[in-house]
Short mmCIF file of C-alpha atoms and ligand atoms in Angstrom, two decimals:
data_model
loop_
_atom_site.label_atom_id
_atom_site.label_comp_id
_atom_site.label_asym_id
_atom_site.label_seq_id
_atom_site.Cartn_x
_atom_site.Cartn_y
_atom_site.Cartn_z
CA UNK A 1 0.00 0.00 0.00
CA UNK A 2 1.71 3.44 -0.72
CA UNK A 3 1.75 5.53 1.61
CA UNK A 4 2.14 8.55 -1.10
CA UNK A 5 -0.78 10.82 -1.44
CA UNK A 6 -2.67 12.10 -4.97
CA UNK A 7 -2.99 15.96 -5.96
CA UNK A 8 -6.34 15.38 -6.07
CA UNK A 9 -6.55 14.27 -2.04
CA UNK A 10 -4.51 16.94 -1.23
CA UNK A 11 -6.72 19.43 -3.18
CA UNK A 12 -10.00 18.25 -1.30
CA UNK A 13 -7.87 18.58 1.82
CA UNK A 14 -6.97 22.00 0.83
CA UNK A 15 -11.23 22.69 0.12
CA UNK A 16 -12.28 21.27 3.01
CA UNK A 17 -9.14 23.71 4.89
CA UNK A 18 -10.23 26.66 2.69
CA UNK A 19 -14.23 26.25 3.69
CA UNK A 20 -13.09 25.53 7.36
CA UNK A 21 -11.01 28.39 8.06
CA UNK A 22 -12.92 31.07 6.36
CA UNK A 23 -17.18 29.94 7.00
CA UNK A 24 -16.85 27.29 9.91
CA UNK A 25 -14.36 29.44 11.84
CA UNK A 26 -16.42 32.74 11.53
CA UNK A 27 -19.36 31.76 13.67
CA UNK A 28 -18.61 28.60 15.79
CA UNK A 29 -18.19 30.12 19.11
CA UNK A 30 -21.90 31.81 18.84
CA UNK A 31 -23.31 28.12 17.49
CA UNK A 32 -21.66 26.45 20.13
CA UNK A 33 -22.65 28.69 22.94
CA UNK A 34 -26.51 28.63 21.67
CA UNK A 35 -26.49 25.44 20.23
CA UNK A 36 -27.34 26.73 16.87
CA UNK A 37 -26.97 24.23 14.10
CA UNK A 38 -25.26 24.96 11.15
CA UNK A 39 -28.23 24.88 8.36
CA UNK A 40 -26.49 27.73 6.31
CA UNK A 41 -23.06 25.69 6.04
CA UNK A 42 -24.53 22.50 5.33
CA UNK A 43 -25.70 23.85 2.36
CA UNK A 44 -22.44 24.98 1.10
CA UNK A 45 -20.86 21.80 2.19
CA UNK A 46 -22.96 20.28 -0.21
CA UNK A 47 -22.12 22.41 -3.08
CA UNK A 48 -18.34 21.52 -1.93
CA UNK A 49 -19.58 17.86 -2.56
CA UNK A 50 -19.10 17.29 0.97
CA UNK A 51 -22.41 15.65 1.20
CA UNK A 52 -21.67 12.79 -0.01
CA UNK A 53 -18.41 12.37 -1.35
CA UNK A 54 -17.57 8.06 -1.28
CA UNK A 55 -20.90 8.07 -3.67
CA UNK A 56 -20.58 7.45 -7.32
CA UNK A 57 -21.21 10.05 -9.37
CA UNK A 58 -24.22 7.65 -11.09
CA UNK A 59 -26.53 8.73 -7.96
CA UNK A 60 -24.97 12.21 -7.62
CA UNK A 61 -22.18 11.81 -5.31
CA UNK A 62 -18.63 12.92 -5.91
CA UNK A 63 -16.83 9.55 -6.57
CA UNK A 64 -14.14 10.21 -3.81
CA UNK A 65 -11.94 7.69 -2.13
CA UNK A 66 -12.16 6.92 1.94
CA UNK A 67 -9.06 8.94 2.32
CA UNK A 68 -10.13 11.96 0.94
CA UNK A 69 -13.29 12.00 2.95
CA UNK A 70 -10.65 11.51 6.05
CA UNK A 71 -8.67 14.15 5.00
CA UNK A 72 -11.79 16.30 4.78
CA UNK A 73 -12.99 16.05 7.94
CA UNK A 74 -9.73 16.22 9.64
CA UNK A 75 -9.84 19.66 8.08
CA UNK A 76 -13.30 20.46 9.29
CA UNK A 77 -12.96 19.23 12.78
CA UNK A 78 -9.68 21.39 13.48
CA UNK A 79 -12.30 23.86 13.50
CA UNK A 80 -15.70 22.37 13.93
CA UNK A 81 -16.27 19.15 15.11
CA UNK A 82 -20.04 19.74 15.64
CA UNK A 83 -20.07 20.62 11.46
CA UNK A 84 -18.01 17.50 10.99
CA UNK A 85 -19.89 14.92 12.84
CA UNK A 86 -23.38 16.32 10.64
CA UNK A 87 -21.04 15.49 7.58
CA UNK A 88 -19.69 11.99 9.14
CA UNK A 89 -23.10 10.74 9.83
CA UNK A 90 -24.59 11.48 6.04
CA UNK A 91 -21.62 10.01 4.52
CA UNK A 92 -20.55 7.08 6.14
CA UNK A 93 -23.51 6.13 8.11
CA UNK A 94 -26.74 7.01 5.45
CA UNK A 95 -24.98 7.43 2.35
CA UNK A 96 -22.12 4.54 2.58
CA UNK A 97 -24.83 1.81 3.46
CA UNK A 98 -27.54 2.91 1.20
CA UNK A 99 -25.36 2.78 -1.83
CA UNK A 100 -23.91 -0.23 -0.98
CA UNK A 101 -26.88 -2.67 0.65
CA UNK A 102 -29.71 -0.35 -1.13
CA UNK A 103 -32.15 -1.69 -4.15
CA UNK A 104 -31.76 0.36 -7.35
CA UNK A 105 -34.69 1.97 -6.53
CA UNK A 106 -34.21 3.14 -3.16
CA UNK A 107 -30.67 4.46 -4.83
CA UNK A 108 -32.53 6.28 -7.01
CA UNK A 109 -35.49 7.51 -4.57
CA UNK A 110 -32.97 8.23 -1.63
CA UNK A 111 -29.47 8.22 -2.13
CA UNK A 112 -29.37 11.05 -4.95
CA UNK A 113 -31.25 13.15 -2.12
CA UNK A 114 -28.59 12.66 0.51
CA UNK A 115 -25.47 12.72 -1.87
CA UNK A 116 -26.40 15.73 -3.39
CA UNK A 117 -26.96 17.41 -0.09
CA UNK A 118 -30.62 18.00 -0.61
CA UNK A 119 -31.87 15.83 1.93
CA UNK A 120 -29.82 15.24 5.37
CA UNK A 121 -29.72 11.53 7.00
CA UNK A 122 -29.52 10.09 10.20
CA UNK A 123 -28.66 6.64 11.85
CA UNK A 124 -31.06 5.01 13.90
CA UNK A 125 -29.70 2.62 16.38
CA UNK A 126 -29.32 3.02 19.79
CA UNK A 127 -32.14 3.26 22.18
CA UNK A 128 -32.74 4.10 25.43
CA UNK A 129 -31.58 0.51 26.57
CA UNK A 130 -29.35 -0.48 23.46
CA UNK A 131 -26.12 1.26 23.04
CA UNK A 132 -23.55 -0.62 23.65
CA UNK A 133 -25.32 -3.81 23.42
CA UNK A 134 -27.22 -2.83 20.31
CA UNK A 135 -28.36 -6.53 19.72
CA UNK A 136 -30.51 -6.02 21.92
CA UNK A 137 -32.74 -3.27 20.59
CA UNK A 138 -36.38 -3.30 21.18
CA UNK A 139 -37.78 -1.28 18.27
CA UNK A 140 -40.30 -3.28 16.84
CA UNK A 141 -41.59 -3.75 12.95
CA UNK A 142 -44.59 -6.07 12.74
CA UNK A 143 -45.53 -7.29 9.50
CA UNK A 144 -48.67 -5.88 8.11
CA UNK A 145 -48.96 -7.43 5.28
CA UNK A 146 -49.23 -3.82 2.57
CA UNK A 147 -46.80 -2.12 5.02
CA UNK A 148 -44.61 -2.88 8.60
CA UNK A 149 -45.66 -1.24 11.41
CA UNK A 150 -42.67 0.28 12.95
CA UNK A 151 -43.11 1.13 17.22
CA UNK A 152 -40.29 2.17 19.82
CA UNK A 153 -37.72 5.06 20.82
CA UNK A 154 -33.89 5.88 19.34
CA UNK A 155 -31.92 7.62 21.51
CA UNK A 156 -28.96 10.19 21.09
CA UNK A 157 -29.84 10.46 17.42
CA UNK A 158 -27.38 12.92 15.12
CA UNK A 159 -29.29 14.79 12.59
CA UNK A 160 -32.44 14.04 14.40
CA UNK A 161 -34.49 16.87 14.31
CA UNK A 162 -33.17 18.43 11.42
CA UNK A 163 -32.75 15.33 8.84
CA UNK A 164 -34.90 14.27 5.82
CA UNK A 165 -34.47 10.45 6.14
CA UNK A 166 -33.67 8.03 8.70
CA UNK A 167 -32.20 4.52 8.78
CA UNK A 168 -34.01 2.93 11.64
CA UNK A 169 -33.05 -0.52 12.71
CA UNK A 170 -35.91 -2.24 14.00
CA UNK A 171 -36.85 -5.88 15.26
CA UNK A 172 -38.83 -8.02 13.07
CA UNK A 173 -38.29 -11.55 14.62
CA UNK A 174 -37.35 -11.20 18.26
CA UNK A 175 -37.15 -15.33 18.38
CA UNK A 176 -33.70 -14.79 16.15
CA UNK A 177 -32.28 -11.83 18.38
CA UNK A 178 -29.80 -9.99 16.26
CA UNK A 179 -31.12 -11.55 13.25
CA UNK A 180 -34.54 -10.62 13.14
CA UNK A 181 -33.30 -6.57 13.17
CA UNK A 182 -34.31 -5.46 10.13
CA UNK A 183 -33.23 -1.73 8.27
CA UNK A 184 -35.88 0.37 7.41
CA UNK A 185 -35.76 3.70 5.67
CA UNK A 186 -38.36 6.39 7.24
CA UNK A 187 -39.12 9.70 5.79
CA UNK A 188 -40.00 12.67 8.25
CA UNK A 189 -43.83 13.38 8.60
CA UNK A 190 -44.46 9.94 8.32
CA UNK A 191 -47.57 9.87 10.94
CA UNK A 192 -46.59 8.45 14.21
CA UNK A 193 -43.22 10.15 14.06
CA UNK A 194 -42.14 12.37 16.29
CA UNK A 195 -38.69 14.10 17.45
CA UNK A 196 -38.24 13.56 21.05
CA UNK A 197 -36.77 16.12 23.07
CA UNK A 198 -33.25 17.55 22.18
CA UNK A 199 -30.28 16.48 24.29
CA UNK A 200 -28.41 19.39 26.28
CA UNK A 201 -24.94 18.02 25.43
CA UNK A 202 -21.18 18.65 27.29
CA UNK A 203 -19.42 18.68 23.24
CA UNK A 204 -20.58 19.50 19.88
CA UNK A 205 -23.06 21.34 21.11
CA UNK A 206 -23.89 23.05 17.05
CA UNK A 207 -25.05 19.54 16.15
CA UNK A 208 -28.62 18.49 16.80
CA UNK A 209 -28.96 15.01 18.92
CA UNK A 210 -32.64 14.21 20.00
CA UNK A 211 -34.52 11.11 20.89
CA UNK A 212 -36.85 10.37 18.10
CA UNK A 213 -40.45 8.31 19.07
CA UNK A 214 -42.17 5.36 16.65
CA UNK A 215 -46.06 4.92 17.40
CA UNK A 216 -47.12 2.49 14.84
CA UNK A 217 -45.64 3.98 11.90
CA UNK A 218 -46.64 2.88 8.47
CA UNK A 219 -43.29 2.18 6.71
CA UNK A 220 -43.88 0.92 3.09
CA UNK A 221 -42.61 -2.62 2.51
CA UNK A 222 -40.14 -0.88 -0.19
CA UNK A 223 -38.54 0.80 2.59
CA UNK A 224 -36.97 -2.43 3.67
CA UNK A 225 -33.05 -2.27 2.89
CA UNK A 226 -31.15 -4.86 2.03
CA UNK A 227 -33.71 -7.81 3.55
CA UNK A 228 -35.75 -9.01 6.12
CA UNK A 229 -32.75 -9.47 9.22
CA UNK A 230 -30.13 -8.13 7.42
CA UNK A 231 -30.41 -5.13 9.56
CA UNK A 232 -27.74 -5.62 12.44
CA UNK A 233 -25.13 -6.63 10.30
CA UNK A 234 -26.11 -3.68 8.01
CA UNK A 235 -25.44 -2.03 11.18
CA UNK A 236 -21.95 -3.19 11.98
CA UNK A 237 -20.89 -2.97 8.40
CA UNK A 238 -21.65 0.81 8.33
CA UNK A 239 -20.35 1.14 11.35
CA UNK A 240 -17.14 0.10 10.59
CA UNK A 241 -16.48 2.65 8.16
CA UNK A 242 -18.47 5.31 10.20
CA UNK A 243 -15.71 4.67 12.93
CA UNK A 244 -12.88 5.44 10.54
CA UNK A 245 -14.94 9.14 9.94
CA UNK A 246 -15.03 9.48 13.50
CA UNK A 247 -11.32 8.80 14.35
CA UNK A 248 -10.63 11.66 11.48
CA UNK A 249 -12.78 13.97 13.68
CA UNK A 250 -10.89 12.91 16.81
CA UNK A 251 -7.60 13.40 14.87
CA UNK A 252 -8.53 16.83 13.57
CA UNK A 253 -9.79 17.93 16.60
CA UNK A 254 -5.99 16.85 18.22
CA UNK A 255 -4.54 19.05 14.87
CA UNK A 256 -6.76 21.88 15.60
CA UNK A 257 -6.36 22.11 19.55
CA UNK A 258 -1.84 21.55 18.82
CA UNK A 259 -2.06 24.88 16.08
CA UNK A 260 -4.01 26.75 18.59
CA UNK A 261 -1.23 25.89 21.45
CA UNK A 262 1.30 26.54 19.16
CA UNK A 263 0.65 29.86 18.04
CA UNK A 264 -0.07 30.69 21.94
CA UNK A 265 2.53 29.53 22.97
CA UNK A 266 4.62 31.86 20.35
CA UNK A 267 2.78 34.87 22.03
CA UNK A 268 2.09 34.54 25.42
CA UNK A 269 5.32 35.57 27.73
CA UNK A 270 5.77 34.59 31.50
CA UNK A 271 9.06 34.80 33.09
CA UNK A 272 10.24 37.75 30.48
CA UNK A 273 9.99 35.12 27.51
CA UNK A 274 7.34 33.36 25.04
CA UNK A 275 6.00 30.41 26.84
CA UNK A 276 7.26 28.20 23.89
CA UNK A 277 10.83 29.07 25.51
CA UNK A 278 10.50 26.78 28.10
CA UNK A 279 10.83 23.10 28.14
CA UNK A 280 7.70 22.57 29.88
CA UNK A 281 5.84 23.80 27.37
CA UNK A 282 8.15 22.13 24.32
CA UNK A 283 7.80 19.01 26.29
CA UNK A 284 4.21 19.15 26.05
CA UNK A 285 4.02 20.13 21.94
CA UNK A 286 6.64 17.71 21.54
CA UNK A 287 4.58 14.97 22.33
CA UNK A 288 1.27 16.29 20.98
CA UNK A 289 2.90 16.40 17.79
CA UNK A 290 4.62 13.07 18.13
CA UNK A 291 0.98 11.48 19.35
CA UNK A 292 -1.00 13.22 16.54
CA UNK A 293 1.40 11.95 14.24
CA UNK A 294 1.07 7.80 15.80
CA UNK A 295 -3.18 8.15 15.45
CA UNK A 296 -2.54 9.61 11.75
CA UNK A 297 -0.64 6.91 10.64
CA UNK A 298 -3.74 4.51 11.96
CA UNK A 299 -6.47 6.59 10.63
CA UNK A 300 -4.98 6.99 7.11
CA UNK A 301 -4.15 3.13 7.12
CA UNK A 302 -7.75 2.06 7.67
CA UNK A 303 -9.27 4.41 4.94
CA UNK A 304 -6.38 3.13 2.67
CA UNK A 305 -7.59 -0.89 3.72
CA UNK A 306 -10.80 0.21 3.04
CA UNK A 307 -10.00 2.02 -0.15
CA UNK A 308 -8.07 -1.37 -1.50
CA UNK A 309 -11.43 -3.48 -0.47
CA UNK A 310 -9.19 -5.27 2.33
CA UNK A 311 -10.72 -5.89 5.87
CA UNK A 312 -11.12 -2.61 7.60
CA UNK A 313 -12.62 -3.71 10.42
CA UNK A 314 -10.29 -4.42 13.54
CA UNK A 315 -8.15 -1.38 11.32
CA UNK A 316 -10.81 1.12 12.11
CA UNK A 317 -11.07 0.20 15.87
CA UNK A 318 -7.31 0.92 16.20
CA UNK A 319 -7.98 3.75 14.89
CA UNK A 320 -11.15 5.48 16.41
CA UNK A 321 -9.46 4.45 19.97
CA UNK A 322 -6.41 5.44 19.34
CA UNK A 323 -7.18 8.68 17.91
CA UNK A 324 -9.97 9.47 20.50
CA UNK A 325 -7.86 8.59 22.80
CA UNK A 326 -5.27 11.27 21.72
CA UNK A 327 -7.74 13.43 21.13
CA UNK A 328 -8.67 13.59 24.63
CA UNK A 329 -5.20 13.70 26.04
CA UNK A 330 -4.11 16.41 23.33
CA UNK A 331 -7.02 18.70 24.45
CA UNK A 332 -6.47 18.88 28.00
CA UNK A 333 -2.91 19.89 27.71
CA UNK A 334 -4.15 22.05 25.01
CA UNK A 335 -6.00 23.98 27.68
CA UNK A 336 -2.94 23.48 30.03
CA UNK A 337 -0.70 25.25 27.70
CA UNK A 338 -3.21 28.23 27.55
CA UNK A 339 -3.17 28.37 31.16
CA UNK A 340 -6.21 30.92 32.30
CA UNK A 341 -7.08 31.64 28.84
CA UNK A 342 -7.29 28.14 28.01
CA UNK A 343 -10.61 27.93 30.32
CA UNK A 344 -13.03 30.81 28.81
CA UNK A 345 -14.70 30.14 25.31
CA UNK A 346 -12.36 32.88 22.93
CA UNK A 347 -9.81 30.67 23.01
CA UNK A 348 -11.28 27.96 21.64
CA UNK A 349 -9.66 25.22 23.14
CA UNK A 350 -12.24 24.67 26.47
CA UNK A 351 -14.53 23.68 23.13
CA UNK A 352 -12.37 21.51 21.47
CA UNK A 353 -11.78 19.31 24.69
CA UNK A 354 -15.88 19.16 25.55
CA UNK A 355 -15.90 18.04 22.03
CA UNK A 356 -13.15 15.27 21.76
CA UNK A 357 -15.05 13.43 24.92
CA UNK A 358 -17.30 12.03 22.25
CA UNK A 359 -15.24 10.78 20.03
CA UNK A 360 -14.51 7.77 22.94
CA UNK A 361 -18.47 7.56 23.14
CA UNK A 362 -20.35 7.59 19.85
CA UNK A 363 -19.98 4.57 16.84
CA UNK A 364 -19.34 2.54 19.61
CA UNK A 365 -17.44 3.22 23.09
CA UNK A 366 -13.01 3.17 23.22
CA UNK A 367 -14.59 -0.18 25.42
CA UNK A 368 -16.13 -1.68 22.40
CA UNK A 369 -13.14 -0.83 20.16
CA UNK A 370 -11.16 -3.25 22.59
CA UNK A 371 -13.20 -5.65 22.54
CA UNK A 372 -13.64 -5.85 18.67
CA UNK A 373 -10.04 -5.61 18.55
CA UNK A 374 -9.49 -8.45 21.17
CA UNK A 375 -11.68 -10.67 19.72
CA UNK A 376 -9.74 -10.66 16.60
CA UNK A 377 -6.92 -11.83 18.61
CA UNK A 378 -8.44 -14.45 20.35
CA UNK A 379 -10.88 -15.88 17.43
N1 CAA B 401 -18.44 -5.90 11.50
C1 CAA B 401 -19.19 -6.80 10.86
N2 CAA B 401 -19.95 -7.71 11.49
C2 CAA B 401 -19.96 -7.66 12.83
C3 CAA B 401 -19.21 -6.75 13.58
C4 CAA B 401 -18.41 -5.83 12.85
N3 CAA B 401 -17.68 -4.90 13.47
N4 CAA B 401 -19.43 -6.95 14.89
C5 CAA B 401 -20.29 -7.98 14.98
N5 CAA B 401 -20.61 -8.40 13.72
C6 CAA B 401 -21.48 -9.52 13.36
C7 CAA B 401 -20.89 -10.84 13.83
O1 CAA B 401 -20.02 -11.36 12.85
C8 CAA B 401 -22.15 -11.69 14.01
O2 CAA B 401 -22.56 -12.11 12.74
P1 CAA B 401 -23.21 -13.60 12.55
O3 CAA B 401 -24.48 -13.59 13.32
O4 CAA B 401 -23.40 -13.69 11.08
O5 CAA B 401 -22.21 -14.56 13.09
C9 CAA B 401 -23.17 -10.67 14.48
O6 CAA B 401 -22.72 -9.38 14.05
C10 CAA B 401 -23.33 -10.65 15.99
O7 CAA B 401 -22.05 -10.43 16.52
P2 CAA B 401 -21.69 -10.74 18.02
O8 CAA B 401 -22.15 -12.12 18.38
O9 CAA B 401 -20.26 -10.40 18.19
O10 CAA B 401 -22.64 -9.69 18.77
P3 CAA B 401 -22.50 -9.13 20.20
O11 CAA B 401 -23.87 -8.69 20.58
O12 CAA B 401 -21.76 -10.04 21.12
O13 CAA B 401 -21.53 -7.85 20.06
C11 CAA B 401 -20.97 -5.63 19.38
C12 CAA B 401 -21.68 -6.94 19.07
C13 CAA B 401 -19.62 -5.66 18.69
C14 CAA B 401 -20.78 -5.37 20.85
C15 CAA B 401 -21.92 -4.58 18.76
O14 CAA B 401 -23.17 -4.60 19.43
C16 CAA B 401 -21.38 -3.19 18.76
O15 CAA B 401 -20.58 -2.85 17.90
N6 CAA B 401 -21.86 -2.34 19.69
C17 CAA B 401 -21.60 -0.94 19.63
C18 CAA B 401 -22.74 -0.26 18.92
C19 CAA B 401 -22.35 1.05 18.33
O16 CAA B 401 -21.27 1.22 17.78
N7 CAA B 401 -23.29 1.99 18.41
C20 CAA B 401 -23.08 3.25 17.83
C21 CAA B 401 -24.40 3.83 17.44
S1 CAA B 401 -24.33 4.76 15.97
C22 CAA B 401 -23.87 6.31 16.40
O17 CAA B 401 -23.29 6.57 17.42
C23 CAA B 401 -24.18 7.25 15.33
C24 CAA B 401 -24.19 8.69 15.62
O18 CAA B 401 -25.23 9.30 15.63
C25 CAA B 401 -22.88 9.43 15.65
#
C-alpha cells in the first residue's frame, strides 16, 4: 500500500481547509454557545460535494476515495467538530450503506437526495436501553402485510431533528435476536413520528442530537433495505467505516487544539519570555505532535484498507481508539498550555476538549473498540 498521497486528495484537503477556516471558523463560538446548528453551512458543504463524497457520481455523489473523505474532515474538525460529525453521519452512516446494501430503486429515490446534499440523514440505532449492546434493541416492525408497522424510541440520534431520512433498525423476529433486526428507511412526517426532546450536550453542542419516538408507523414494505434481518449486520458494516470518519474527527480535533497551542505559545510571555521558551511547554508540543502523528498513521491506514477493499474492520477500531484517545489527552494539555485563557470560550480550546469526549463515546465506546479488537486476537 503506498503511503504517497494524490494531488487530487490533497486538493479536497486543501477545500475542506479553505471552507473551514474562512465559513466554519467565523461563527462557531456563537453556534456552540446557543447550540445553533449549522443549516447555512450545510448547504455549502454540499455544493463543496461534501455531502456525499464516497458516492458514485451515477446517484450524484462525488466519486471520492475513503481517504479523501478523512482528510476532509480532519480539516473540518480542526475547526468544527459539531459541522463535521453532521457530515460523518450522512456520509458514512446514510450514504455509505444505502449505496452499498440499497435496491436500485431506493438508490434512485434516496441516495441522490442525501449525496447531493438536498436531503440530510440520520442513523437510527441506539435506544434508550441499546447502546452498547445494540443486539438487543427493542424497536419493533410487525408485519402488516401492505406495510410494517414500525413502534419504539432511538436515543442520542445525530441529525435528528433536522434530517430528511432516517435509517431505523428495528426488530422483526425477536425469536432470532440480532437476526430478526431489520433496516428500514423512514421519511419525516411519516404519521406516528415524532422528534423527542433535544439532548443538552457537554461537546458538539452546534449539532442536533434528540430522541426520536415510533407509534405504529406505516413504513412501506419498499422501505426495507437490504432484507428481512439483514439489519444488524447492516449495522456493523456501516459502522465500521463510520468509525474510521469518526477517528478523522478525533484526529482533527488533536490538529486543531496543537495549532491553537502553538501559536499561543509563540505569544504569550511569562518569566520575560514566550511560553514556547521553556521546556515545559516544548515538552508538552513535543509529544502532541509526536501522538497526533502515531493516530494519523492509523487513521490513514484504515481508509487506505478500506480504499483497497481489504478488511477494515479491527483497522478502524485501532484507529477510532487510538485517535480518540489522543484526542482527549491532546485537548487537555491544550488547555494546560493556555493556562487561564485556556478555560473561557475565545480561546477555543475549552470547546475543542468538551468536544473530543465524544469521540470515545459515539460509533461505539473506546470499550467496544477493545473488545472488537481483542476478539480478533483471540478468534
Ligand atoms: N463488522 C461486521 N460484522 C460484525 C461486527 C463488525 N464490526 N461486529 C459484529 N458483527 C457480526 C458478527 O459477525 C455476528 O454475525 P453472525 O451472526 O453472522 O455470526 C453478528 O454481528 C453478531 O455479533 P456478536 O455475536 O459479536 O454480537 P454481540 O452482541 O456479542 O456484540 C458488538 C456486538 C460488537 C458489541 C456490537 O453490538 C457493537 O458494535 N456495539 C456498539 C454499537 C455502536 O457502535 N453503536 C453506535 C451507534 S451509531 C452512532 O453513534 C451514530 C451517531 O449518531 C454518531
Amino acid at each position: 500500500m503506498t503511503t504517497k498521497l494524490t494531488q487530487e486528495q490533497n486538493l479536497i484537503a486543501e477545500a475542506a481547509r479553505d471552507f473551514a477556516q474562512n465559513y466554519l471558523d467565523t461563527d462557531i463560538l456563537d453556534r456552540d454557545k446557543k447550540e445553533l446548528f449549522p443549516s447555512h453551512w450545510v448547504k455549502q458543504m454540499a455544493e463543496l460535494g461534501f455531502m456525499g463524497m464516497m458516492v458514485s457520481p451515477a446517484y450524484e455523489g462525488s466519486g471520492m476515495d475513503t481517504l479523501s473523505y478523512v482528510m476532509a474532515m480532519e480539516e473540518i474538525s480542526k475547526v468544527d467538530a459539531s459541522t463535521a460529525v453532521i457530515m460523518s453521519v450522512n456520509n458514512s452512516l446514510v450514504c455509505w450503506g444505502l449505496e452499498k446494501y440499497g435496491n436500485e430503486n431506493q438508490k434512485n429515490t434516496f441516495l441522490r437526495e442525501l449525496a447531493s446534499g438536498r436531503k440530510l440523514g440520520a442513523f437510527c440505532l441506539s435506544e434508550p436501553e441499546a447502546g452498547s449492546d445494540a443486539a438487543h434493541l427493542k424497536t419493533r416492525a410487525l408485519d402488516k402485510g401492505a406495510y410494517f408497522e414500525l413502534t419504539g424510541t432511538k436515543n442520542w440520534i445525530t441529525n435528528g431533528s433536522t434530517a430528511d431520512l432516517y435509517l431505523v433498525m428495528a426488530q422483526t423476529d425477536p425469536a432470532l435476536g440480532h437476526k430478526g433486526i431489520s433496516c428500514f428507511i423512514v421519511e419525516k412526517g411519516m404519521e406516528g413520528f415524532e422528534i423527542g426532546p433535544k439532548e443538552d450536550k457537554l461537546g458538539i453542542r452546534s449539532s442536533d442530537t434528540h430522541s426520536l419516538l415510533f407509534n405504529q408507523v406505516k413504513v412501506p414494505k419498499e422501505n426495507l433495505v437490504g432484507g428481512l434481518g439483514f439489519g444488524f449486520k447492516f449495522a456493523m458494516e456501516t459502522i465500521n467505516g463510520g468509525r474510521i470518519g469518526i477517528a478523522a474527527q478525533a484526529l482533527g480535533i488533536a490538529q486543531g487544539a496543537y495549532e491553537h497551542s502553538l501559536a499561543y505559545s509563540k505569544e504569550r510571555k511569562t518569566f520575560g519570555k514566550p511560553i514556547s521558551e521553556h521546556q515545559a511547554i516544548q515538552f508538552k508540543l513535543a509529544k502532541i505532535k509526536t501522538d497526533i502523528e502515531a493516530a494519523r498513521t492509523l487513521v490513514y491506514k484504515a481508509a487506505r484498507l478500506k480504499d483497497a477493499h481489504q478488511s477494515f474492520d479491527v483497522a478502524s477500531a485501532m484507529a477510532k481508539y487510538y485517535a480518540s484517545k489522543v484526542a482527549m489527552e491532546v485537548t487537555v494539555e491544550a488547555v494546560q498550555i493556555h493556562g487561564g485563557n485556556g478555560y473561557v470560550r475565545a480561546y477555543h480550546v475549552e470547546r475543542m476538549m468538551r468536544d473530543a469526549k465524544i469521540t470515545q463515546i459515539y460509533e461505539g465506546t473506546s470499550e467496544i473498540q477493545l473488545l472488537v479488537i481483542a476478539r480478533s486476537l483471540l478468534n
